[in-house]
């Protein structure tokens, strides 16, 4: 598993816990935005071919 993908999942977990357990201030919701962005970005980058292969 990629370290960036793991960091994105951790951000989403922290956001979920803080949102449910406290009255979350606005900056906490940046964890949601950043976490979703990183997870989607790393999945797309991981599955994208790097270019034509040379023999």
PDB file of C-alpha atoms in Angstrom:
ATOM      1  CA  UNK A   1       0.000   0.000   0.000  1.00  0.00           C
ATOM      2  CA  UNK A   2       1.241   3.449  -0.891  1.00  0.00           C
ATOM      3  CA  UNK A   3       2.157   5.770   2.002  1.00  0.00           C
ATOM      4  CA  UNK A   4       0.163   8.666   0.504  1.00  0.00           C
ATOM      5  CA  UNK A   5      -2.923   6.473   0.162  1.00  0.00           C
ATOM      6  CA  UNK A   6      -2.562   5.398   3.776  1.00  0.00           C
ATOM      7  CA  UNK A   7      -2.205   9.051   4.862  1.00  0.00           C
ATOM      8  CA  UNK A   8      -5.423   9.928   3.028  1.00  0.00           C
ATOM      9  CA  UNK A   9      -7.296   7.106   4.743  1.00  0.00           C
ATOM     10  CA  UNK A  10      -5.941   8.212   8.135  1.00  0.00           C
ATOM     11  CA  UNK A  11      -7.102  11.784   7.433  1.00  0.00           C
ATOM     12  CA  UNK A  12     -10.608  10.502   6.691  1.00  0.00           C
ATOM     13  CA  UNK A  13     -10.636   8.414   9.878  1.00  0.00           C
ATOM     14  CA  UNK A  14      -9.452  11.357  12.013  1.00  0.00           C
ATOM     15  CA  UNK A  15     -12.067  13.618  10.409  1.00  0.00           C
ATOM     16  CA  UNK A  16     -14.800  11.089  11.138  1.00  0.00           C
ATOM     17  CA  UNK A  17     -13.820  10.652  14.784  1.00  0.00           C
ATOM     18  CA  UNK A  18     -13.420  14.375  15.460  1.00  0.00           C
ATOM     19  CA  UNK A  19     -16.679  15.248  13.679  1.00  0.00           C
ATOM     20  CA  UNK A  20     -18.718  12.669  15.594  1.00  0.00           C
ATOM     21  CA  UNK A  21     -17.163  13.180  19.034  1.00  0.00           C
ATOM     22  CA  UNK A  22     -16.818  16.990  19.151  1.00  0.00           C
ATOM     23  CA  UNK A  23     -18.362  20.111  17.752  1.00  0.00           C
ATOM     24  CA  UNK A  24     -15.870  20.277  14.900  1.00  0.00           C
ATOM     25  CA  UNK A  25     -14.540  23.710  13.883  1.00  0.00           C
ATOM     26  CA  UNK A  26     -14.316  24.565  10.211  1.00  0.00           C
ATOM     27  CA  UNK A  27     -10.649  23.672   9.774  1.00  0.00           C
ATOM     28  CA  UNK A  28     -11.381  20.047  10.680  1.00  0.00           C
ATOM     29  CA  UNK A  29     -13.405  19.702   7.489  1.00  0.00           C
ATOM     30  CA  UNK A  30     -10.227  20.412   5.515  1.00  0.00           C
ATOM     31  CA  UNK A  31      -9.187  16.896   6.562  1.00  0.00           C
ATOM     32  CA  UNK A  32     -12.196  15.572   4.633  1.00  0.00           C
ATOM     33  CA  UNK A  33     -11.308  17.583   1.542  1.00  0.00           C
ATOM     34  CA  UNK A  34      -7.619  16.693   1.631  1.00  0.00           C
ATOM     35  CA  UNK A  35      -8.244  13.047   2.484  1.00  0.00           C
ATOM     36  CA  UNK A  36     -10.690  12.465  -0.367  1.00  0.00           C
ATOM     37  CA  UNK A  37      -8.407  14.308  -2.794  1.00  0.00           C
ATOM     38  CA  UNK A  38      -5.351  12.263  -1.844  1.00  0.00           C
ATOM     39  CA  UNK A  39      -7.186   8.923  -1.943  1.00  0.00           C
ATOM     40  CA  UNK A  40      -8.709   9.581  -5.383  1.00  0.00           C
ATOM     41  CA  UNK A  41      -5.445  11.031  -6.739  1.00  0.00           C
ATOM     42  CA  UNK A  42      -3.320   8.091  -5.598  1.00  0.00           C
ATOM     43  CA  UNK A  43      -5.785   5.530  -7.002  1.00  0.00           C
ATOM     44  CA  UNK A  44      -5.805   7.278 -10.386  1.00  0.00           C
ATOM     45  CA  UNK A  45      -2.015   7.714 -10.491  1.00  0.00           C
ATOM     46  CA  UNK A  46      -1.409   4.106  -9.471  1.00  0.00           C
ATOM     47  CA  UNK A  47      -3.557   2.738 -12.320  1.00  0.00           C
ATOM     48  CA  UNK A  48      -2.282   5.113 -15.017  1.00  0.00           C
ATOM     49  CA  UNK A  49       0.375   3.659 -17.327  1.00  0.00           C
ATOM     50  CA  UNK A  50       3.617   5.635 -17.320  1.00  0.00           C
ATOM     51  CA  UNK A  51       4.002   5.679 -21.102  1.00  0.00           C
ATOM     52  CA  UNK A  52       5.014   3.486 -23.983  1.00  0.00           C
ATOM     53  CA  UNK A  53       7.424   0.672 -23.165  1.00  0.00           C
ATOM     54  CA  UNK A  54      10.578   0.415 -25.252  1.00  0.00           C
ATOM     55  CA  UNK A  55      11.998  -2.991 -26.084  1.00  0.00           C
TER      56      UNK A  55
END
